[in-house]
Amino acid sequence: MPPAQRHPTMADVAERAGVSASTVSRTLRGLSTVSPEVRARVERAARELNFAVSRQAASLVTGKTGVVAVLTPTLNSWFIGSAVSTLGPQLRAAGMDLLVYVTPDMTERADFFERLPARRNADALLVFSFDLTEEETARLDDLQMPVIYVSQHAEGCPSVYVDDVEGARRGTQHLLNLGHRRIAFFQTIGASGFAFSSNERLVGYQQALTEAGVPLDDDLVVAAPVADKRSIAEAVGELLSLRDAPTALFAEQDELAASVIWTLRKSRIDVPERLSVLGFDDHPIAEWSDLTTIAQSPEDIGRAAGELACSLVNDPDADPAQHVILPTRLIPRGSTVPLPDGGGEMGGGAAESGA
Amino acid sequence: MPPAQRHPTMADVAERAGVSASTVSRTLRGLSTVSPEVRARVERAARELNFAVSRQAASLVTGKTGVVAVLTPTLNSWFIGSAVSTLGPQLRAAGMDLLVYVTPDMTERADFFERLPARRNADALLVFSFDLTEEETARLDDLQMPVIYVSQHAEGCPSVYVDDVEGARRGTQHLLNLGHRRIAFFQTIGASGFAFSSNERLVGYQQALTEAGVPLDDDLVVAAPVADKRSIAEAVGELLSLRDAPTALFAEQDELAASVIWTLRKSRIDVPERLSVLGFDDHPIAEWSDLTTIAQSPEDIGRAAGELACSLVNDPDADPAQHVILPTRLIPRGSTVPLPDGGGEMGGGAAESGA
DNA sequence: GTGAAAGCGCTAACAA
DNA sequence: TTGTTAGCGCTTTCAC
């Protein structure tokens, strides 16, 4: 019987089952080279002793830690929270643990990059931080382990992200199909570095307009910080006072779109009657605000990232620069309506409503 | 020079610095028994080799993993996300890593409790899951490591939570001070198990009424699931159609309060003119909705939990059943106003507005 | 199919 | 102040 105040070891289990430690190890790892009866004895002994394998000891000899690390500025975000919440069970199913490095400000981040604690304590790193400097990225390149970029494209590195261009294109087409021709685009400024998606979405918007033969107009592209209601109100005001004011507005994110709607309603400007508003993300606020939006699924992204991590860790000849690009999906809600005099849906509309 | 495709070990550093591995170990752990010059040599060698200590190997001999684990049903929640986001840096500062076990559904949770992977892979466990069964709690009691309950009271175990009774009492007093006498209380049903807080808040509400000599009225206490707008609307409808309808409503959580406001406004019932609404939590939606609320700080809770964990791990004679009870704070906003004919603030009001 | 022995990278006790 | 030695709990040859 093992000492009371200590965790039982394989030796304890071995003794109890009347076998050697090697056999216990083989049994518990499910190697088939163990006879059924011995296996049963070992499993019973392990259960009775409440034995759990020590990752620490195992990793010392295998060289694998059984841990996937996540680097993120925060967990308090719809997107990241959802993605990581999916990631956890996903990794667990593959027998891996999830270690989280939260670096809300520059101090913590600098510390992380200086010590890079992940390097010895994880088999792979998922990067949820969007605004890394070149220097930081370079540091990660030396990491001797798979580094996967989430929700951002990283040249030469594995990454997982949604097709922002295509999503924004489809969203803009939806507005075009509703008869809108003067469509504004509202960007965010200085967000926590979603810059990659931001640009892509603008590109998709421009593509759709160009394809439809609608001229681009710089006056229709405005920007403000998501949290700054004042700037948002001003930008919206400027748009509406244009000689040829927009009849629809595509906000780069749902939170921004919701702010716009809130601003407009406060000024007694009806949405969607006076201005159709389209968002991006399908953030919970979109449903609350009855906002038409282009949905991305953080859960799918988390799952894909987890799969990618596992495959890169376990399969030595997995493509080390694999990109997983996930689709988006238009969710029509009440904030976008046909342009009154414009003629309503002009084809393609029926297909969309299935979403 | 160490082989290319492998992490350098202490032996590599030792060789490079011309000392023994023990000296490297001592240096890197900051033990003072190392001469300044040797220390400098070792540190330089370690830096040049890009060396990081392997927790796995160290823990094998020290018996400590350097890891604090968190058990949570999700990370996609304002409260948990904020708390864990604070916890991360906090632990990092104490040299510990943060491991997260996410168990969104019963399957994962059953698996967690069956294997209890935390037992060999962490020094302490923070429990963010609220609705554990007795059996599960018992299992955690055997865990041979500090288990800290967050946002819930656990008899005989260390825990961290806010003073819900006092918060609700103060909130109710705020409404009483505004002249309200018919004050409804809106509970949530079958939430992910915030049952502990829920009951406490009801108690605080009742206490305040009783102290003020206002009779309790069961008709004024209603309940609905947070997400079920239909039930919420019905419950509110019933309240307003009472012969002696309430003039104020205290919703147990901000999200519920926001739903109530939304419902009322939709039915053209003015808030706060017709009904003052008070929430609890200071969830971001409270600011959005201009909701008076009783704030709790998930950041403070996370921080306190981290401190508690560290002290229990490092200080063998720390009180093993310490409770940290944090205060709440009333945040007056636009959703609560004096009762028109009731006479307005009746003292104590000035003190509150400082919040 | 099973056991014995070596050793993963580190720290702790002891010796110098 | 520093080096030597032993060993943490496990996996992995290699015999049998």
PDB file of C-alpha atoms in Angstrom, chain B residues 81-343:
ATOM      1  CA  GLY B  81     -13.905  35.405 -19.333  1.00  0.00           C
ATOM      2  CA  SER B  82     -13.057  38.493 -17.320  1.00  0.00           C
ATOM      3  CA  ALA B  83     -12.131  36.588 -14.213  1.00  0.00           C
ATOM      4  CA  VAL B  84      -9.853  34.165 -16.014  1.00  0.00           C
ATOM      5  CA  SER B  85      -8.305  36.950 -18.053  1.00  0.00           C
ATOM      6  CA  THR B  86      -7.182  38.548 -14.815  1.00  0.00           C
ATOM      7  CA  LEU B  87      -6.155  35.274 -13.312  1.00  0.00           C
ATOM      8  CA  GLY B  88      -3.713  34.518 -16.097  1.00  0.00           C
ATOM      9  CA  PRO B  89      -1.296  37.422 -15.623  1.00  0.00           C
ATOM     10  CA  GLN B  90      -1.705  37.129 -11.895  1.00  0.00           C
ATOM     11  CA  LEU B  91      -0.469  33.535 -11.892  1.00  0.00           C
ATOM     12  CA  ARG B  92       2.218  34.291 -14.419  1.00  0.00           C
ATOM     13  CA  ALA B  93       3.606  36.894 -12.033  1.00  0.00           C
ATOM     14  CA  ALA B  94       3.842  34.186  -9.412  1.00  0.00           C
ATOM     15  CA  GLY B  95       5.632  31.930 -11.879  1.00  0.00           C
ATOM     16  CA  MET B  96       2.699  29.623 -12.443  1.00  0.00           C
ATOM     17  CA  ASP B  97       0.983  28.498 -15.601  1.00  0.00           C
ATOM     18  CA  LEU B  98      -2.740  28.353 -16.176  1.00  0.00           C
ATOM     19  CA  LEU B  99      -4.329  25.141 -17.381  1.00  0.00           C
ATOM     20  CA  VAL B 100      -7.973  25.184 -18.406  1.00  0.00           C
ATOM     21  CA  TYR B 101     -10.435  22.337 -18.385  1.00  0.00           C
ATOM     22  CA  VAL B 102     -13.527  23.367 -20.319  1.00  0.00           C
ATOM     23  CA  THR B 103     -16.501  21.084 -19.818  1.00  0.00           C
ATOM     24  CA  PRO B 104     -19.437  22.526 -21.751  1.00  0.00           C
ATOM     25  CA  ASP B 105     -21.631  19.460 -21.440  1.00  0.00           C
ATOM     26  CA  MET B 106     -22.241  16.464 -19.267  1.00  0.00           C
ATOM     27  CA  THR B 107     -20.087  14.169 -21.342  1.00  0.00           C
ATOM     28  CA  GLU B 108     -16.979  16.226 -20.880  1.00  0.00           C
ATOM     29  CA  ARG B 109     -17.732  16.799 -17.277  1.00  0.00           C
ATOM     30  CA  ALA B 110     -18.239  13.143 -16.578  1.00  0.00           C
ATOM     31  CA  ASP B 111     -14.952  12.471 -18.277  1.00  0.00           C
ATOM     32  CA  PHE B 112     -13.210  15.098 -16.195  1.00  0.00           C
ATOM     33  CA  PHE B 113     -14.533  13.676 -12.980  1.00  0.00           C
ATOM     34  CA  GLU B 114     -13.761  10.154 -13.921  1.00  0.00           C
ATOM     35  CA  ARG B 115     -10.150  10.752 -14.849  1.00  0.00           C
ATOM     36  CA  LEU B 116      -9.530  13.834 -12.744  1.00  0.00           C
ATOM     37  CA  PRO B 117      -6.552  14.691 -14.919  1.00  0.00           C
ATOM     38  CA  ALA B 118      -5.894  17.701 -12.766  1.00  0.00           C
ATOM     39  CA  ARG B 119      -4.718  15.612  -9.876  1.00  0.00           C
ATOM     40  CA  ARG B 120      -1.304  14.882 -11.304  1.00  0.00           C
ATOM     41  CA  ASN B 121      -0.950  17.916 -13.469  1.00  0.00           C
ATOM     42  CA  ALA B 122      -1.702  20.886 -11.272  1.00  0.00           C
ATOM     43  CA  ASP B 123      -0.976  22.200  -7.808  1.00  0.00           C
ATOM     44  CA  ALA B 124      -4.407  23.697  -7.256  1.00  0.00           C
ATOM     45  CA  LEU B 125      -7.803  23.734  -8.887  1.00  0.00           C
ATOM     46  CA  LEU B 126     -10.118  26.711  -9.266  1.00  0.00           C
ATOM     47  CA  VAL B 127     -13.724  25.654  -9.736  1.00  0.00           C
ATOM     48  CA  PHE B 128     -15.874  27.954 -11.868  1.00  0.00           C
ATOM     49  CA  SER B 129     -18.591  25.347 -12.357  1.00  0.00           C
ATOM     50  CA  PHE B 130     -21.557  26.156 -10.185  1.00  0.00           C
ATOM     51  CA  ASP B 131     -23.839  23.208 -10.325  1.00  0.00           C
ATOM     52  CA  LEU B 132     -21.683  20.357  -9.147  1.00  0.00           C
ATOM     53  CA  THR B 133     -23.393  17.337  -7.692  1.00  0.00           C
ATOM     54  CA  GLU B 134     -22.558  16.158  -4.210  1.00  0.00           C
ATOM     55  CA  GLU B 135     -20.743  13.239  -5.691  1.00  0.00           C
ATOM     56  CA  GLU B 136     -18.607  15.515  -7.807  1.00  0.00           C
ATOM     57  CA  THR B 137     -17.785  17.733  -4.878  1.00  0.00           C
ATOM     58  CA  ALA B 138     -16.825  14.685  -2.878  1.00  0.00           C
ATOM     59  CA  ARG B 139     -14.507  13.625  -5.639  1.00  0.00           C
ATOM     60  CA  LEU B 140     -12.810  17.000  -5.507  1.00  0.00           C
ATOM     61  CA  ASP B 141     -12.427  16.715  -1.767  1.00  0.00           C
ATOM     62  CA  ASP B 142     -10.208  13.675  -2.264  1.00  0.00           C
ATOM     63  CA  LEU B 143      -8.036  15.548  -4.661  1.00  0.00           C
ATOM     64  CA  GLN B 144      -5.053  16.000  -2.350  1.00  0.00           C
ATOM     65  CA  MET B 145      -4.646  19.562  -3.519  1.00  0.00           C
ATOM     66  CA  PRO B 146      -6.220  22.915  -2.775  1.00  0.00           C
ATOM     67  CA  VAL B 147      -9.576  23.247  -4.501  1.00  0.00           C
ATOM     68  CA  ILE B 148     -10.940  26.779  -4.571  1.00  0.00           C
ATOM     69  CA  TYR B 149     -14.551  27.532  -5.371  1.00  0.00           C
ATOM     70  CA  VAL B 150     -15.173  30.722  -7.278  1.00  0.00           C
ATOM     71  CA  SER B 151     -18.375  32.728  -7.079  1.00  0.00           C
ATOM     72  CA  GLN B 152     -19.915  30.220  -4.733  1.00  0.00           C
ATOM     73  CA  HIS B 153     -19.762  29.345  -1.125  1.00  0.00           C
ATOM     74  CA  ALA B 154     -18.474  25.880  -0.278  1.00  0.00           C
ATOM     75  CA  GLU B 155     -18.565  24.737   3.298  1.00  0.00           C
ATOM     76  CA  GLY B 156     -15.136  23.802   4.591  1.00  0.00           C
ATOM     77  CA  CYS B 157     -13.377  24.732   1.358  1.00  0.00           C
ATOM     78  CA  PRO B 158     -11.611  27.914   0.342  1.00  0.00           C
ATOM     79  CA  SER B 159     -13.794  30.091  -1.819  1.00  0.00           C
ATOM     80  CA  VAL B 160     -14.138  33.535  -3.327  1.00  0.00           C
ATOM     81  CA  TYR B 161     -17.412  35.284  -3.930  1.00  0.00           C
ATOM     82  CA  VAL B 162     -19.174  38.609  -3.609  1.00  0.00           C
ATOM     83  CA  ASP B 163     -21.513  39.543  -0.867  1.00  0.00           C
ATOM     84  CA  ASP B 164     -24.714  38.978  -2.789  1.00  0.00           C
ATOM     85  CA  VAL B 165     -26.990  39.470   0.191  1.00  0.00           C
ATOM     86  CA  GLU B 166     -25.512  42.815   1.051  1.00  0.00           C
ATOM     87  CA  GLY B 167     -25.451  43.892  -2.586  1.00  0.00           C
ATOM     88  CA  ALA B 168     -29.084  43.044  -3.097  1.00  0.00           C
ATOM     89  CA  ARG B 169     -29.948  44.713   0.163  1.00  0.00           C
ATOM     90  CA  ARG B 170     -28.270  47.928  -0.872  1.00  0.00           C
ATOM     91  CA  GLY B 171     -29.878  47.759  -4.287  1.00  0.00           C
ATOM     92  CA  THR B 172     -33.304  47.331  -2.778  1.00  0.00           C
ATOM     93  CA  GLN B 173     -32.630  50.162  -0.348  1.00  0.00           C
ATOM     94  CA  HIS B 174     -31.794  52.359  -3.310  1.00  0.00           C
ATOM     95  CA  LEU B 175     -35.261  51.668  -4.721  1.00  0.00           C
ATOM     96  CA  LEU B 176     -36.843  52.221  -1.309  1.00  0.00           C
ATOM     97  CA  ASN B 177     -34.989  55.489  -0.991  1.00  0.00           C
ATOM     98  CA  LEU B 178     -36.451  56.545  -4.303  1.00  0.00           C
ATOM     99  CA  GLY B 179     -39.855  56.136  -2.733  1.00  0.00           C
ATOM    100  CA  HIS B 180     -40.797  52.789  -4.207  1.00  0.00           C
ATOM    101  CA  ARG B 181     -42.775  50.428  -2.011  1.00  0.00           C
ATOM    102  CA  ARG B 182     -44.092  47.900  -4.513  1.00  0.00           C
ATOM    103  CA  ILE B 183     -40.836  46.369  -5.688  1.00  0.00           C
ATOM    104  CA  ALA B 184     -40.831  43.205  -7.766  1.00  0.00           C
ATOM    105  CA  PHE B 185     -37.982  40.704  -7.818  1.00  0.00           C
ATOM    106  CA  PHE B 186     -37.225  38.811 -11.004  1.00  0.00           C
ATOM    107  CA  GLN B 187     -35.281  35.573 -10.659  1.00  0.00           C
ATOM    108  CA  THR B 188     -33.759  33.395 -13.323  1.00  0.00           C
ATOM    109  CA  ILE B 189     -34.700  29.773 -13.694  1.00  0.00           C
ATOM    110  CA  GLY B 190     -32.398  26.910 -14.505  1.00  0.00           C
ATOM    111  CA  ALA B 191     -29.475  29.116 -15.372  1.00  0.00           C
ATOM    112  CA  SER B 192     -26.188  27.280 -15.622  1.00  0.00           C
ATOM    113  CA  GLY B 193     -26.410  26.970 -11.895  1.00  0.00           C
ATOM    114  CA  PHE B 194     -25.853  30.389 -10.443  1.00  0.00           C
ATOM    115  CA  ALA B 195     -28.325  29.134  -7.879  1.00  0.00           C
ATOM    116  CA  PHE B 196     -26.181  30.149  -4.959  1.00  0.00           C
ATOM    117  CA  SER B 197     -26.031  33.826  -5.931  1.00  0.00           C
ATOM    118  CA  SER B 198     -29.634  33.771  -7.005  1.00  0.00           C
ATOM    119  CA  ASN B 199     -30.893  32.748  -3.598  1.00  0.00           C
ATOM    120  CA  GLU B 200     -28.633  35.123  -1.777  1.00  0.00           C
ATOM    121  CA  ARG B 201     -29.848  38.010  -3.839  1.00  0.00           C
ATOM    122  CA  LEU B 202     -33.444  37.189  -3.072  1.00  0.00           C
ATOM    123  CA  VAL B 203     -32.573  37.082   0.603  1.00  0.00           C
ATOM    124  CA  GLY B 204     -30.959  40.515   0.433  1.00  0.00           C
ATOM    125  CA  TYR B 205     -34.026  41.901  -1.287  1.00  0.00           C
ATOM    126  CA  GLN B 206     -36.286  40.476   1.387  1.00  0.00           C
ATOM    127  CA  GLN B 207     -34.061  41.734   4.170  1.00  0.00           C
ATOM    128  CA  ALA B 208     -34.150  45.273   2.878  1.00  0.00           C
ATOM    129  CA  LEU B 209     -37.926  45.234   2.539  1.00  0.00           C
ATOM    130  CA  THR B 210     -38.405  43.807   5.987  1.00  0.00           C
ATOM    131  CA  GLU B 211     -36.039  46.309   7.551  1.00  0.00           C
ATOM    132  CA  ALA B 212     -38.009  49.085   5.881  1.00  0.00           C
ATOM    133  CA  GLY B 213     -41.268  47.668   7.154  1.00  0.00           C
ATOM    134  CA  VAL B 214     -42.529  46.872   3.659  1.00  0.00           C
ATOM    135  CA  PRO B 215     -44.484  43.618   3.614  1.00  0.00           C
ATOM    136  CA  LEU B 216     -43.212  40.798   1.398  1.00  0.00           C
ATOM    137  CA  ASP B 217     -45.575  39.806  -1.357  1.00  0.00           C
ATOM    138  CA  ASP B 218     -45.103  36.522  -3.192  1.00  0.00           C
ATOM    139  CA  ASP B 219     -46.929  37.904  -6.197  1.00  0.00           C
ATOM    140  CA  LEU B 220     -44.061  40.294  -6.704  1.00  0.00           C
ATOM    141  CA  VAL B 221     -41.486  37.534  -7.048  1.00  0.00           C
ATOM    142  CA  VAL B 222     -41.424  36.030 -10.521  1.00  0.00           C
ATOM    143  CA  ALA B 223     -39.007  33.888 -12.478  1.00  0.00           C
ATOM    144  CA  ALA B 224     -38.093  32.985 -16.045  1.00  0.00           C
ATOM    145  CA  PRO B 225     -35.109  31.617 -17.950  1.00  0.00           C
ATOM    146  CA  VAL B 226     -32.740  34.429 -19.009  1.00  0.00           C
ATOM    147  CA  ALA B 227     -32.842  33.448 -22.650  1.00  0.00           C
ATOM    148  CA  ASP B 228     -36.581  33.000 -22.941  1.00  0.00           C
ATOM    149  CA  LYS B 229     -37.957  36.367 -24.020  1.00  0.00           C
ATOM    150  CA  ARG B 230     -41.464  34.997 -24.237  1.00  0.00           C
ATOM    151  CA  SER B 231     -41.567  33.881 -20.604  1.00  0.00           C
ATOM    152  CA  ILE B 232     -39.964  37.123 -19.560  1.00  0.00           C
ATOM    153  CA  ALA B 233     -42.612  39.129 -21.371  1.00  0.00           C
ATOM    154  CA  GLU B 234     -45.363  37.052 -19.785  1.00  0.00           C
ATOM    155  CA  ALA B 235     -43.967  37.445 -16.306  1.00  0.00           C
ATOM    156  CA  VAL B 236     -43.635  41.184 -16.745  1.00  0.00           C
ATOM    157  CA  GLY B 237     -47.162  41.325 -18.090  1.00  0.00           C
ATOM    158  CA  GLU B 238     -48.519  39.542 -15.040  1.00  0.00           C
ATOM    159  CA  LEU B 239     -46.685  41.893 -12.736  1.00  0.00           C
ATOM    160  CA  LEU B 240     -48.065  44.978 -14.420  1.00  0.00           C
ATOM    161  CA  SER B 241     -51.586  43.664 -14.406  1.00  0.00           C
ATOM    162  CA  LEU B 242     -51.602  43.130 -10.651  1.00  0.00           C
ATOM    163  CA  ARG B 243     -54.238  45.204  -8.849  1.00  0.00           C
ATOM    164  CA  ASP B 244     -51.418  46.835  -6.924  1.00  0.00           C
ATOM    165  CA  ALA B 245     -48.749  46.770  -9.612  1.00  0.00           C
ATOM    166  CA  PRO B 246     -45.073  47.279  -8.804  1.00  0.00           C
ATOM    167  CA  THR B 247     -43.405  50.601  -9.583  1.00  0.00           C
ATOM    168  CA  ALA B 248     -39.939  49.134  -9.557  1.00  0.00           C
ATOM    169  CA  LEU B 249     -38.383  45.850 -10.552  1.00  0.00           C
ATOM    170  CA  PHE B 250     -35.157  44.307  -9.345  1.00  0.00           C
ATOM    171  CA  ALA B 251     -33.807  41.779 -11.818  1.00  0.00           C
ATOM    172  CA  GLU B 252     -31.348  39.301 -10.471  1.00  0.00           C
ATOM    173  CA  GLN B 253     -28.938  39.834 -13.362  1.00  0.00           C
ATOM    174  CA  ASP B 254     -28.306  42.598 -15.851  1.00  0.00           C
ATOM    175  CA  GLU B 255     -29.027  40.447 -18.859  1.00  0.00           C
ATOM    176  CA  LEU B 256     -32.433  39.708 -17.472  1.00  0.00           C
ATOM    177  CA  ALA B 257     -32.960  43.369 -16.640  1.00  0.00           C
ATOM    178  CA  ALA B 258     -32.007  44.350 -20.175  1.00  0.00           C
ATOM    179  CA  SER B 259     -34.483  41.855 -21.553  1.00  0.00           C
ATOM    180  CA  VAL B 260     -37.161  43.266 -19.323  1.00  0.00           C
ATOM    181  CA  ILE B 261     -36.477  46.806 -20.482  1.00  0.00           C
ATOM    182  CA  TRP B 262     -36.472  45.691 -24.079  1.00  0.00           C
ATOM    183  CA  THR B 263     -39.792  43.924 -23.598  1.00  0.00           C
ATOM    184  CA  LEU B 264     -41.357  46.912 -21.906  1.00  0.00           C
ATOM    185  CA  ARG B 265     -40.202  49.430 -24.463  1.00  0.00           C
ATOM    186  CA  LYS B 266     -41.509  47.205 -27.192  1.00  0.00           C
ATOM    187  CA  SER B 267     -44.924  47.333 -25.532  1.00  0.00           C
ATOM    188  CA  ARG B 268     -44.616  51.118 -25.301  1.00  0.00           C
ATOM    189  CA  ILE B 269     -44.250  51.017 -21.539  1.00  0.00           C
ATOM    190  CA  ASP B 270     -41.742  53.632 -20.535  1.00  0.00           C
ATOM    191  CA  VAL B 271     -38.695  52.791 -18.464  1.00  0.00           C
ATOM    192  CA  PRO B 272     -38.023  54.317 -16.012  1.00  0.00           C
ATOM    193  CA  GLU B 273     -41.149  56.518 -15.998  1.00  0.00           C
ATOM    194  CA  ARG B 274     -43.619  53.719 -15.561  1.00  0.00           C
ATOM    195  CA  LEU B 275     -41.292  51.163 -14.005  1.00  0.00           C
ATOM    196  CA  SER B 276     -37.836  51.625 -12.520  1.00  0.00           C
ATOM    197  CA  VAL B 277     -35.543  48.712 -13.313  1.00  0.00           C
ATOM    198  CA  LEU B 278     -32.507  47.640 -11.325  1.00  0.00           C
ATOM    199  CA  GLY B 279     -29.996  44.986 -12.358  1.00  0.00           C
ATOM    200  CA  PHE B 280     -27.082  43.152 -10.776  1.00  0.00           C
ATOM    201  CA  ASP B 281     -23.537  42.515 -12.049  1.00  0.00           C
ATOM    202  CA  ASP B 282     -22.567  45.553 -14.091  1.00  0.00           C
ATOM    203  CA  HIS B 283     -22.387  43.448 -17.179  1.00  0.00           C
ATOM    204  CA  PRO B 284     -21.395  45.521 -20.250  1.00  0.00           C
ATOM    205  CA  ILE B 285     -25.019  45.491 -21.319  1.00  0.00           C
ATOM    206  CA  ALA B 286     -25.857  47.539 -18.242  1.00  0.00           C
ATOM    207  CA  GLU B 287     -23.934  50.482 -19.560  1.00  0.00           C
ATOM    208  CA  TRP B 288     -25.442  50.002 -22.997  1.00  0.00           C
ATOM    209  CA  SER B 289     -28.902  49.945 -21.510  1.00  0.00           C
ATOM    210  CA  ASP B 290     -28.288  52.797 -19.079  1.00  0.00           C
ATOM    211  CA  LEU B 291     -29.202  50.402 -16.328  1.00  0.00           C
ATOM    212  CA  THR B 292     -28.758  51.110 -12.650  1.00  0.00           C
ATOM    213  CA  THR B 293     -27.036  48.083 -11.227  1.00  0.00           C
ATOM    214  CA  ILE B 294     -25.100  46.529  -8.389  1.00  0.00           C
ATOM    215  CA  ALA B 295     -21.609  45.986  -9.691  1.00  0.00           C
ATOM    216  CA  GLN B 296     -19.419  43.048  -8.945  1.00  0.00           C
ATOM    217  CA  SER B 297     -15.930  42.875 -10.341  1.00  0.00           C
ATOM    218  CA  PRO B 298     -14.984  39.623 -12.028  1.00  0.00           C
ATOM    219  CA  GLU B 299     -11.461  40.991 -12.265  1.00  0.00           C
ATOM    220  CA  ASP B 300     -11.234  41.368  -8.507  1.00  0.00           C
ATOM    221  CA  ILE B 301     -12.665  37.922  -8.062  1.00  0.00           C
ATOM    222  CA  GLY B 302     -10.162  36.435 -10.473  1.00  0.00           C
ATOM    223  CA  ARG B 303      -7.336  38.233  -8.751  1.00  0.00           C
ATOM    224  CA  ALA B 304      -8.427  37.139  -5.308  1.00  0.00           C
ATOM    225  CA  ALA B 305      -8.799  33.564  -6.499  1.00  0.00           C
ATOM    226  CA  GLY B 306      -5.306  33.656  -7.951  1.00  0.00           C
ATOM    227  CA  GLU B 307      -3.843  35.005  -4.754  1.00  0.00           C
ATOM    228  CA  LEU B 308      -5.654  32.449  -2.710  1.00  0.00           C
ATOM    229  CA  ALA B 309      -4.422  29.665  -4.955  1.00  0.00           C
ATOM    230  CA  CYS B 310      -0.835  30.822  -4.737  1.00  0.00           C
ATOM    231  CA  SER B 311      -0.936  31.160  -0.985  1.00  0.00           C
ATOM    232  CA  LEU B 312      -2.453  27.730  -0.540  1.00  0.00           C
ATOM    233  CA  VAL B 313       0.144  26.189  -2.802  1.00  0.00           C
ATOM    234  CA  ASN B 314       3.180  27.930  -1.406  1.00  0.00           C
ATOM    235  CA  ASP B 315       2.331  28.457   2.199  1.00  0.00           C
ATOM    236  CA  PRO B 316       1.699  25.110   3.872  1.00  0.00           C
ATOM    237  CA  ASP B 317       0.048  26.647   6.886  1.00  0.00           C
ATOM    238  CA  ALA B 318      -2.346  28.953   5.114  1.00  0.00           C
ATOM    239  CA  ASP B 319      -5.889  28.554   6.335  1.00  0.00           C
ATOM    240  CA  PRO B 320      -7.227  25.714   4.173  1.00  0.00           C
ATOM    241  CA  ALA B 321     -10.828  26.890   4.380  1.00  0.00           C
ATOM    242  CA  GLN B 322     -10.426  30.580   3.846  1.00  0.00           C
ATOM    243  CA  HIS B 323     -13.318  32.541   2.419  1.00  0.00           C
ATOM    244  CA  VAL B 324     -12.739  35.751   0.538  1.00  0.00           C
ATOM    245  CA  ILE B 325     -15.890  37.805   0.338  1.00  0.00           C
ATOM    246  CA  LEU B 326     -15.744  40.800  -1.942  1.00  0.00           C
ATOM    247  CA  PRO B 327     -17.955  43.876  -1.808  1.00  0.00           C
ATOM    248  CA  THR B 328     -20.389  45.097  -4.419  1.00  0.00           C
ATOM    249  CA  ARG B 329     -21.110  48.659  -5.378  1.00  0.00           C
ATOM    250  CA  LEU B 330     -24.246  50.422  -6.534  1.00  0.00           C
ATOM    251  CA  ILE B 331     -23.955  52.174  -9.874  1.00  0.00           C
ATOM    252  CA  PRO B 332     -26.845  54.574 -10.374  1.00  0.00           C
ATOM    253  CA  ARG B 333     -27.809  55.097 -13.985  1.00  0.00           C
ATOM    254  CA  GLY B 334     -30.923  56.168 -15.813  1.00  0.00           C
ATOM    255  CA  SER B 335     -33.184  53.176 -15.324  1.00  0.00           C
ATOM    256  CA  THR B 336     -34.208  54.026 -11.772  1.00  0.00           C
ATOM    257  CA  VAL B 337     -35.998  57.253 -10.839  1.00  0.00           C
ATOM    258  CA  PRO B 338     -37.909  58.553  -7.836  1.00  0.00           C
ATOM    259  CA  LEU B 339     -41.493  57.454  -7.568  1.00  0.00           C
ATOM    260  CA  PRO B 340     -43.437  60.499  -8.889  1.00  0.00           C
ATOM    261  CA  ASP B 341     -45.926  60.776  -6.027  1.00  0.00           C
ATOM    262  CA  GLY B 342     -43.770  58.905  -3.548  1.00  0.00           C
ATOM    263  CA  GLY B 343     -41.546  61.755  -2.517  1.00  0.00           C
TER     264      GLY B 343
END
